[in-house]
Coordinates of C-alpha atoms in Angstrom, one line a residue:
X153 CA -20.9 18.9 22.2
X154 CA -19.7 22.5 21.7
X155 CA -19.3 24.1 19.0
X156 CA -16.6 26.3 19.8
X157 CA -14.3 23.4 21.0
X158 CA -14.5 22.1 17.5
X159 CA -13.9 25.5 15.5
X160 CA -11.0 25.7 18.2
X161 CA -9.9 21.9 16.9
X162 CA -10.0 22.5 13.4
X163 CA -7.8 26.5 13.9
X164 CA -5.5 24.3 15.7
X165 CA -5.3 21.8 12.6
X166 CA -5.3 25.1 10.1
X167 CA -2.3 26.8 12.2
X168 CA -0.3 23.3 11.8
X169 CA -1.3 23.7 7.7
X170 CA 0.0 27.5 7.7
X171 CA 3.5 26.1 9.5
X172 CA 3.9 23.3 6.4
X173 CA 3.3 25.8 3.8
X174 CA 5.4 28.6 5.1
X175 CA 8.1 25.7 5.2
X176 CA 6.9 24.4 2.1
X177 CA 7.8 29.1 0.8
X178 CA 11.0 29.3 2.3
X179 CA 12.2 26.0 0.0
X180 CA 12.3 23.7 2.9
X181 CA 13.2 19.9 1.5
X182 CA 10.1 17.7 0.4
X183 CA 11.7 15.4 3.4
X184 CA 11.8 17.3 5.8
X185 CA 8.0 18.8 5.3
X186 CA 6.9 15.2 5.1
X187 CA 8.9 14.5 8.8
X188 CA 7.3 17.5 10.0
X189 CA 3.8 16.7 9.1
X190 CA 4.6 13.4 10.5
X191 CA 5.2 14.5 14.2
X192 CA 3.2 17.6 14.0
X193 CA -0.2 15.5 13.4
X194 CA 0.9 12.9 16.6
X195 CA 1.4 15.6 18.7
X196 CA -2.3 17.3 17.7
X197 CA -3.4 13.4 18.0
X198 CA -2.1 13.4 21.7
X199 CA -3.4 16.7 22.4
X200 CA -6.8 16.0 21.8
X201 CA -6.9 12.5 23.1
X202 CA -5.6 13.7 26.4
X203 CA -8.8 16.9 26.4
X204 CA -11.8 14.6 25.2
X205 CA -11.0 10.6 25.2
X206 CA -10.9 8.4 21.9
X207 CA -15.3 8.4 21.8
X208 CA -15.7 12.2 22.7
X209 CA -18.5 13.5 20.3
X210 CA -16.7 16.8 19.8
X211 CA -13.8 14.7 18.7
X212 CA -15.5 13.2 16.5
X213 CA -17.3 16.5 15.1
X214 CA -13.8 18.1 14.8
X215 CA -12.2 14.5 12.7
X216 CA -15.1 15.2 10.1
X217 CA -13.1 18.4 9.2
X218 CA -9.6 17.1 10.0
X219 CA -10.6 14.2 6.8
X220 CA -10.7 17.3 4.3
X221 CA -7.6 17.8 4.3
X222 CA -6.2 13.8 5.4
X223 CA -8.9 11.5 3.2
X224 CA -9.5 14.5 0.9
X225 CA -5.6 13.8 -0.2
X226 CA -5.9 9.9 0.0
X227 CA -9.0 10.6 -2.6
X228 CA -6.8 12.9 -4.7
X229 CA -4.6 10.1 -5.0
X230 CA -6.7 7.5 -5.8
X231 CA -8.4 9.3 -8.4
X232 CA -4.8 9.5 -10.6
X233 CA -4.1 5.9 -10.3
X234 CA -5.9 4.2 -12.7
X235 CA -5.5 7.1 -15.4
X236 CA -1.3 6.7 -13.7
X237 CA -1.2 2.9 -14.1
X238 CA -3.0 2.9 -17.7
X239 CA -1.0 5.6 -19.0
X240 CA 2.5 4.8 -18.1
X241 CA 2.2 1.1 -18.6
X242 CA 1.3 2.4 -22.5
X243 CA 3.7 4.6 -22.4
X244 CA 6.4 1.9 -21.9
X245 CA 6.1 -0.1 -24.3
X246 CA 7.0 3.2 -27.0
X247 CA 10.4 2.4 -25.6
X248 CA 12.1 -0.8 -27.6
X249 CA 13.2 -2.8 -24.6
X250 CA 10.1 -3.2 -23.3
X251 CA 8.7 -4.8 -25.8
X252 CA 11.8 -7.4 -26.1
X253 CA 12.2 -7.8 -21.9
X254 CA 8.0 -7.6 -21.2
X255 CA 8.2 -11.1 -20.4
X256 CA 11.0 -11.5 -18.4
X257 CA 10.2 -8.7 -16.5
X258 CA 6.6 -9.9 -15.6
X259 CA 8.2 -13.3 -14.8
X260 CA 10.8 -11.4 -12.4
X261 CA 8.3 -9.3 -10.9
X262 CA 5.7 -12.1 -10.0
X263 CA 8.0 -14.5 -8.7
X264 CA 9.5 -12.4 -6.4
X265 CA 5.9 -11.0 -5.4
X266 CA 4.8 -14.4 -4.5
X267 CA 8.2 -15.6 -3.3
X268 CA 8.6 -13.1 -0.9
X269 CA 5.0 -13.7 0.1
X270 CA 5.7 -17.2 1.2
X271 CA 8.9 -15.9 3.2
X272 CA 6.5 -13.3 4.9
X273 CA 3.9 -16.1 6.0
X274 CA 6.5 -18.3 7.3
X275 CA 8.2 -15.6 9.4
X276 CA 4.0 -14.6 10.4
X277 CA 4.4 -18.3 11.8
X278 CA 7.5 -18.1 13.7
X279 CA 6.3 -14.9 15.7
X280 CA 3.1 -16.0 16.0
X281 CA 4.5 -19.3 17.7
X282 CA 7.1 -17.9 18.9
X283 CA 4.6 -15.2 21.2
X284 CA 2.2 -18.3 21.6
X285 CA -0.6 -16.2 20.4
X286 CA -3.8 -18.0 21.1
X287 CA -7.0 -16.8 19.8
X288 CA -9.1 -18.5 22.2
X289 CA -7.3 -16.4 24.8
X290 CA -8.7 -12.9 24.0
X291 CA -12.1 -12.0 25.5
X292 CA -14.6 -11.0 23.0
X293 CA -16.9 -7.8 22.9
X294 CA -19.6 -7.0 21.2
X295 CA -17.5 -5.3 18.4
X296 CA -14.9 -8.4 17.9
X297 CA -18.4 -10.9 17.7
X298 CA -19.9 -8.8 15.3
X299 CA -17.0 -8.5 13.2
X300 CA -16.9 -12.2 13.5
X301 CA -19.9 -12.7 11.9
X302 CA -19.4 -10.3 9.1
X303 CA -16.3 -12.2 8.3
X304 CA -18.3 -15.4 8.3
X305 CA -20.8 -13.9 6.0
X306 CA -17.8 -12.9 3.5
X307 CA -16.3 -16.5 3.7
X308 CA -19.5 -17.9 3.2
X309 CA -19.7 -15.3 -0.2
X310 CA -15.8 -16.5 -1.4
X311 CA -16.4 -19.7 -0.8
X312 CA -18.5 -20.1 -3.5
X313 CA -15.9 -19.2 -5.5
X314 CA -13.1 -21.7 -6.5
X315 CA -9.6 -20.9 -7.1
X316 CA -9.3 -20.8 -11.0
X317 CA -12.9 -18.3 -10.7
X318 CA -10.7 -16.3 -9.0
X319 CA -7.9 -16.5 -11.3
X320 CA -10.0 -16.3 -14.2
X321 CA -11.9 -13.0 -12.7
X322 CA -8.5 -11.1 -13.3
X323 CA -9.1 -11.3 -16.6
X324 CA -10.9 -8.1 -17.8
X325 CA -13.7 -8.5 -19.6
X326 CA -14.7 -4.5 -19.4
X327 CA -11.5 -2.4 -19.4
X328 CA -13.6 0.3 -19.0
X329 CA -15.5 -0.5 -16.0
X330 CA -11.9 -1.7 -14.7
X331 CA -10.7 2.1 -15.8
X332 CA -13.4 3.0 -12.5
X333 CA -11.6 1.0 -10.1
X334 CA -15.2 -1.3 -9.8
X335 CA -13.7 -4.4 -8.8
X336 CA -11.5 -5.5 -6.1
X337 CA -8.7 -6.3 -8.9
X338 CA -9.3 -3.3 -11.7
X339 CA -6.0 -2.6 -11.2
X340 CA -4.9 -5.9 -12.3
X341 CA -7.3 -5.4 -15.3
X342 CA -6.3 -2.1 -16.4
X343 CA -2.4 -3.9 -16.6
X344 CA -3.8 -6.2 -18.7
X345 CA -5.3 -3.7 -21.0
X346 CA -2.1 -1.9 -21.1
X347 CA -0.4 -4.4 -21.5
X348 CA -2.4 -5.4 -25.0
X349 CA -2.5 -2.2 -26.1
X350 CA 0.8 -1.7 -26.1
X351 CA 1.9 -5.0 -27.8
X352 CA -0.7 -3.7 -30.6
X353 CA 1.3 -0.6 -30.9
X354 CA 4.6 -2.9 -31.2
X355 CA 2.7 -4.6 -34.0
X356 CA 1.6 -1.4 -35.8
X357 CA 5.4 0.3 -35.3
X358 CA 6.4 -2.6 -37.6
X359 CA 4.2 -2.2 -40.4
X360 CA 3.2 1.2 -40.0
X361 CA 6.0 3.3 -38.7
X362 CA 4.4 6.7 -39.7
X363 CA 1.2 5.6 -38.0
X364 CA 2.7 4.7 -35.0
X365 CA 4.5 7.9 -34.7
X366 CA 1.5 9.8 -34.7
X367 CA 0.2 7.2 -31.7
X368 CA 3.1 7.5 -29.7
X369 CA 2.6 11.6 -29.9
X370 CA -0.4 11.3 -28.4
X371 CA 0.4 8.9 -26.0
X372 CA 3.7 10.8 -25.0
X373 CA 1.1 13.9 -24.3
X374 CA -1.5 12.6 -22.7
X375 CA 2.0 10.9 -20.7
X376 CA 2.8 14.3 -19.3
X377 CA -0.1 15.3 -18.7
X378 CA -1.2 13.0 -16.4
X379 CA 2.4 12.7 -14.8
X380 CA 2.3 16.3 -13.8
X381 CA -1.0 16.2 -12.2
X382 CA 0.9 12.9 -10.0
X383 CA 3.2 16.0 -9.3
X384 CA 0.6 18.7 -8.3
X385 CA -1.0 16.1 -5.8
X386 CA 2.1 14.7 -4.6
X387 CA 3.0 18.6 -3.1
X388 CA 0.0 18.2 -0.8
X389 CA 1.9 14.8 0.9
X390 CA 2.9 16.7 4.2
X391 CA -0.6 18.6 4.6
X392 CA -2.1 15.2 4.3
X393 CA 0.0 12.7 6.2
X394 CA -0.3 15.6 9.0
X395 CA -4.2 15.4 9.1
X396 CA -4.3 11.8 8.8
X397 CA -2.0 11.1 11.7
X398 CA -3.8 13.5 14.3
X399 CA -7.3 11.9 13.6
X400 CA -5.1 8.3 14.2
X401 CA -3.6 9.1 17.1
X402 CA -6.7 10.8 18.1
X403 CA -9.3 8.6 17.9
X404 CA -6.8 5.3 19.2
X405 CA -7.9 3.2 21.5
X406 CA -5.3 3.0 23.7
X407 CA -6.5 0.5 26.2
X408 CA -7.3 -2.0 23.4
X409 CA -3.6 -1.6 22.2
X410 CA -2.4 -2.3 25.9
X411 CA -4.7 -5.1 26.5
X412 CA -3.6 -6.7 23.1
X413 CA -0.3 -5.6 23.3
X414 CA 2.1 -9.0 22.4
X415 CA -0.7 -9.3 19.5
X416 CA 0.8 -5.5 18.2
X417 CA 4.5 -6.6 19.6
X418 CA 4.3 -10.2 17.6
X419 CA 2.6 -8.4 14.7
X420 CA 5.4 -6.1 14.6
X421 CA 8.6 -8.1 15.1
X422 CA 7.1 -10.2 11.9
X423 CA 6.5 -7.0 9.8
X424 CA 10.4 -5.8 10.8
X425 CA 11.4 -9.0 10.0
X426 CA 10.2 -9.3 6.7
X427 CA 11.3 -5.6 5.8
X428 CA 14.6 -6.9 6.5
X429 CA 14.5 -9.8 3.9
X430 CA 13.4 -6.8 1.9
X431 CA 17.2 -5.2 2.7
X432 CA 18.8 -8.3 2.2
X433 CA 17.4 -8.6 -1.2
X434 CA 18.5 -5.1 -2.0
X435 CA 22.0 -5.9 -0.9
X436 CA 21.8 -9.4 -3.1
X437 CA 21.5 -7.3 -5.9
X438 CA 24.5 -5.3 -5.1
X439 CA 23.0 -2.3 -3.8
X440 CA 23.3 -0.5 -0.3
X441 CA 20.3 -1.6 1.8
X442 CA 20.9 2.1 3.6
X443 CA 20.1 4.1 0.8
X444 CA 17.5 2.3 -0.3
X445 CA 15.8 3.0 3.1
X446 CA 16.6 6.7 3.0
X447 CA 15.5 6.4 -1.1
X448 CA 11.8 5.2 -0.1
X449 CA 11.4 6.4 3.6
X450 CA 8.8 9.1 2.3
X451 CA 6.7 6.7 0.2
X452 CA 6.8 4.0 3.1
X453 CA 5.7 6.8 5.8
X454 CA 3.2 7.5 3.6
X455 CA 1.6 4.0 3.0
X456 CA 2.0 3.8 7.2
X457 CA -0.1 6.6 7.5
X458 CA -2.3 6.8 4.8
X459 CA -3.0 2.6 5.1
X460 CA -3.8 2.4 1.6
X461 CA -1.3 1.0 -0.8
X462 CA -3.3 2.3 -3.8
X463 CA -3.0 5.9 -2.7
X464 CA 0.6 5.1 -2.4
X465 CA 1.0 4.1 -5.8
X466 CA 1.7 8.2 -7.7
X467 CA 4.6 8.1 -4.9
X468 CA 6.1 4.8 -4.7
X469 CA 6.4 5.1 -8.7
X470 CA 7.6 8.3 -8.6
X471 CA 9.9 7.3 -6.2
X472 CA 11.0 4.0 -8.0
X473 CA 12.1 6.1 -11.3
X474 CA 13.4 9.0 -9.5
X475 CA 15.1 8.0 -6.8
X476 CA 16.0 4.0 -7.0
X477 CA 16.5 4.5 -11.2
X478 CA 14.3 2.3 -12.1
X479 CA 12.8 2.0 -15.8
X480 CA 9.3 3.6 -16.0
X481 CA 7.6 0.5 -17.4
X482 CA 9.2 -1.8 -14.7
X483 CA 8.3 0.4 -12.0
X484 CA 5.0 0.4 -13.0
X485 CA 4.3 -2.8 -13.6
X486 CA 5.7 -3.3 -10.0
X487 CA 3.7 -1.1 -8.4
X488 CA 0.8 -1.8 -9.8
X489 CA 1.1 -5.7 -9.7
X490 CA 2.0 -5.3 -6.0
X491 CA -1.9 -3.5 -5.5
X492 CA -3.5 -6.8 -5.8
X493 CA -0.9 -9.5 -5.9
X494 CA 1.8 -10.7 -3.8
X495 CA 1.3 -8.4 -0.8
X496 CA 3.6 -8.9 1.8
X497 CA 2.2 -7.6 4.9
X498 CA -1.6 -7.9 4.1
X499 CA -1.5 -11.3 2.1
X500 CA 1.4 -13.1 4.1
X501 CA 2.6 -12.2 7.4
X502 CA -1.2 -11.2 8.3
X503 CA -3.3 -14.6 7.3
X504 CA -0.5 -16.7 8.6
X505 CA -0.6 -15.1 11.9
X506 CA -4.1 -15.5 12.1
X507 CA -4.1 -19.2 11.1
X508 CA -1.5 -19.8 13.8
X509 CA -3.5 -17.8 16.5
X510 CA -6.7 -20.0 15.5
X511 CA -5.4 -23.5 15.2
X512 CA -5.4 -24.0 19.1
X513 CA -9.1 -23.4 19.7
X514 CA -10.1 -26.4 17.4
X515 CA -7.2 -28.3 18.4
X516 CA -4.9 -28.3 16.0
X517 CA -1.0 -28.2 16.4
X518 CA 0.4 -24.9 14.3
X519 CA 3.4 -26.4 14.5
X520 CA 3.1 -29.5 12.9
X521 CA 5.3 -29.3 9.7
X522 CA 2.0 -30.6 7.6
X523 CA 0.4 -27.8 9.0
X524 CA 2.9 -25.0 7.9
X525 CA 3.6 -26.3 4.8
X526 CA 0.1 -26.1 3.7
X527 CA -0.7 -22.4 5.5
X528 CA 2.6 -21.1 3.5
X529 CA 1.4 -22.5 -0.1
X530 CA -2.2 -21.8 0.5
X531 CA -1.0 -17.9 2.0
X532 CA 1.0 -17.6 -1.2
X533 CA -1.4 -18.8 -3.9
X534 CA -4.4 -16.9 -2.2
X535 CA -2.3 -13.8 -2.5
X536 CA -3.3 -13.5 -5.7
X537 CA -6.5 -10.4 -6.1
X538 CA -6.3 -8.9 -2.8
X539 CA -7.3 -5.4 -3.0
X540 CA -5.0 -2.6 -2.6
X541 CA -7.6 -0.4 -0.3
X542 CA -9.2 -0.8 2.9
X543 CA -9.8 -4.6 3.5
X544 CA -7.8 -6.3 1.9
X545 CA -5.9 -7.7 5.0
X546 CA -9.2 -9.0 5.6
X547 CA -10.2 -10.5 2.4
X548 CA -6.8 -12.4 2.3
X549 CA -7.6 -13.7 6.0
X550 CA -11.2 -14.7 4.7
X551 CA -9.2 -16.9 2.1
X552 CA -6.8 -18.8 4.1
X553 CA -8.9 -19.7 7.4
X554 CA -11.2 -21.0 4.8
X555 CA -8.9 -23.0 2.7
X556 CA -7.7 -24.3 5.7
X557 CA -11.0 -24.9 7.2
X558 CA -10.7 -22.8 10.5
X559 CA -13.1 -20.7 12.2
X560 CA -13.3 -17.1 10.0
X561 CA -15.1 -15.9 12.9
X562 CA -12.0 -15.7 15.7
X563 CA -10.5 -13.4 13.4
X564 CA -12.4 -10.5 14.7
X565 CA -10.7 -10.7 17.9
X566 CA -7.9 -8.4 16.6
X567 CA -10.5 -5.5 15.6
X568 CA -9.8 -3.3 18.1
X569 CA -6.2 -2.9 16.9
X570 CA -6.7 -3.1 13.3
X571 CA -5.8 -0.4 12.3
X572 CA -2.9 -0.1 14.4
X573 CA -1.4 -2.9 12.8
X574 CA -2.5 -2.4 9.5
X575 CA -0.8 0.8 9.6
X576 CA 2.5 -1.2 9.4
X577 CA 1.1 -3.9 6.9
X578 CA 0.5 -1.4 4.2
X579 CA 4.0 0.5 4.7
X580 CA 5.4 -3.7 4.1
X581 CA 3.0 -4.1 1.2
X582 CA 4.8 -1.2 -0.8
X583 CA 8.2 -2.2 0.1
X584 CA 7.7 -5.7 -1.5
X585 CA 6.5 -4.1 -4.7
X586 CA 9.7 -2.0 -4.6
X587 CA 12.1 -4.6 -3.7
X588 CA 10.3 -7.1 -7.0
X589 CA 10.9 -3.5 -9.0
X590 CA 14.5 -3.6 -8.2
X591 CA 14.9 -7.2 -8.3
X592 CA 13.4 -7.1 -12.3
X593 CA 15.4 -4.0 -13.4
X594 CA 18.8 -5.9 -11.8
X595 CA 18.0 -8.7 -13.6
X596 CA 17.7 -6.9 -17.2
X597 CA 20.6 -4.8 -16.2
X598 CA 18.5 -1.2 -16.5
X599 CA 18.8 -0.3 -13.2
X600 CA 20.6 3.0 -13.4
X601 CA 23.1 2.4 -10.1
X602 CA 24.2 6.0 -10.6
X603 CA 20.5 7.5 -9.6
X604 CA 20.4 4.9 -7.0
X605 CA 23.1 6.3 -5.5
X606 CA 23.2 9.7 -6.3
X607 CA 22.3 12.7 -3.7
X608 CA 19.0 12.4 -1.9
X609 CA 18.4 16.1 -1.9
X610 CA 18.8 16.5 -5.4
X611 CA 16.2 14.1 -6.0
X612 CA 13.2 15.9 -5.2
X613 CA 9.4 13.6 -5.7
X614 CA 7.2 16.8 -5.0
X615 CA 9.0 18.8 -7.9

């Protein structure tokens, strides 16, 4: 490895940084920067792939520095959101119609969470069967067997766990250790702290006006406080979705992706697929499925890059009350509901796939109408706790080939691609939270149409 190849690497990176932030000086829109980040970080990705290979150690040496700047802002992120989910969810309920619509909004959001969930498996189904994707057909490594056998391990570990356990472990029984983000659904648990809190504070503005006042201060401060840190962060989106795409494109395997490519292509076609249910949603609740795309394109690049729909949360909120008009307390309750329930991409189109791919090897027809019935109501009901980080694709996966007693261990065939895939998975995951946000506030009738349609540039999320 040399030493000057890497310091030549990372001045590469830091000249691509200085371009975003003279962009970012002369007033250049938030958009545009984000676009820019986009196809400066593949084209650095390509360039260094092409000089030293996807393994090269002095690649490798160089993506240490490039995840400063790319997980360094993923981190940022993910250090707001619990304090960003607590808060505003708190702050929601100072408003009078959340306190009479909570329900109905909860209700709205979850059903169309787990709704679309189903939808998403049985379209995972179609491509799947439609590609004849056969598990049995792929020739393992020694990465895919060992990722076999970690999955195996992990079923092994849930399946000592029965369905209400998992239910019931939603429940928080330590909002503070929830507040940490310790468990695979703390996000779930800090709603439900929220959630109480503020129904106390409905309770005490009843009886004790004066002292409620005096809470809803406090909460209203420590509410914009913590909204304009979101912002501060939220200004580093370009200089991070840069980073993050020239370490992906970097490090690819591009022969895997080639070798597995009508895995990717079927993958794909199902994630499209279900992003256009998404639209079609949109447009069932009289809205233009064309602004909603321009409306969220940032956030959604984002989540493709980033592959983390809990570093997506500060933007996909921001973006839900800024740009689509929808109520702060809805929005967040859809976002953060759609971290660990419901998620599209990870929890639907993703297990069903697999279950469809794995069926074959133990001889089992996917497409026997027994057979899909029960993947789609198992995929939907084991949507519920799947983590809105790293893995959860795979937990969700873990779930259903147990529940419907196939071989965990064929699902480490697709490894080599993972991430590839996942990319688009996430980017789904946040566009289902989105479309139950808008479905809710339509419902209730507090969407505000004229945000939703007003001008994109005057709508900046990085202000």
């Amino acid at each position: 490895m040399n030493t000057w190849w890497v310091f030549g690497n990372v001045a590469a990176l830091l000249v691509l940084v200085g371009i975003l932030f003279y962009m970012q000086r002369r007033h250049v829109s938030f958009s545009k920067r984000v676009f820019a980040g986009l196809g400066l970080g593949i084209a650095l990705g390509v360039g260094l792939h092409l000089l030293y290979g996807a393994e090269s150690e002095t690649l490798g040496r160089s993506v240490e520095w490039f995840n400063i700047i790319g997980t360094g802002y993923v981190r940022f992120l993910q250090m707001i959101v619990m304090p960003l989910v607590f808060i505003s969810i708190l702050a929601a309920f100072t408003k009078v119609t959340t306190g009479k619509n909570f329900g109905k909004t909860a209700a709205l959001i979850l059903g169309t969470l787990i709704g679309t969930t189903a939808i998403a498996a049985a379209i995972g189904i179609i491509s799947a069967s439609g590609f004849g994707l056969d598990a049995s057909d792929i020739v393992q490594g020694s990465a895919e067997t060992e990722r076999g056998l970690a999955m195996e391990q992990q079923s092994a570990d849930v399946a000592d766990r029965s369905l209400p356990q998992q239910i019931t472990e939603l429940i928080p029984s330590n909002p503070f250790l929830d507040l940490t983000g310790a468990r695979p659904t703390s996000t779930i648990g800090v709603v439900i702290f929220a959630a109480f809190l503020g129904v106390a504070y409905l309770g005490i503005a009843r009886k004790e006006p004066e002292t409620a006042g005096m809470i809803k201060k406090g909460i209203d401060a420590i509410y914009a406080l913590v909204m304009r840190v979101v912002k501060l962060i939220l200004r580093l989106t370009p200089y991070g979705i840069l980073a993050i795409m020239a370490r992906t494109v970097a490090t690819s395997d591009f022969g895997a992706i080639v070798n597995l490519g009508k895995f990717v292509l079927a993958s794909y076609v199902a994630l499209i697929a279900m992003f256009a249910v998404h639209l079609i949603i949109v447009a069932l609740n009289g809205l233009n499925p064309v602004t909603y795309v321009k409306k969220t394109a940032e956030t959604l690049l984002f989540a493709f890059t980033s592959r983390s729909s809990a570093g997506a949360l500060p933007l996909n909120i921001k973006t839900q009350t800024d740009r689509l008009g929808i109520p702060d307390a809805t929005a967040n309750f859809a976002g953060s509901f759609g971290l660990s329930i419901g998620q599209n991409g990870c929890a639907g189109v993703y297990p069903a796939m697999l279950a469809v791919m794995i069926a074959p090897s133990v001889g089992i027809n996917p497409l026997e109408p027994g057979f899909i019935a029960t993947l789609i109501l198992i995929t939907a009901i084991s949507s519920f706790g799947v983590a809105g980080v790293g893995g959860g694709a795979t937990f969700a996966a873990i779930l259903v080939l147990s529940a419907m007693n196939l071989p965990v261990a064929l699902a480490g065939v697709l490894i080599s691609v993972e991430p590839l895939i996942d990319m688009g998975r996430t980017a789904l995951n946040v566009s289902g939270s989105m479309t139950a946000s808008v479905t809710a506030a339509s419902a209730n009738k507090e969407l505000d149409r004229d945000v939703f349609n007003g001008s994109l540039e005057a709508q900046p999320i990085d202000a």
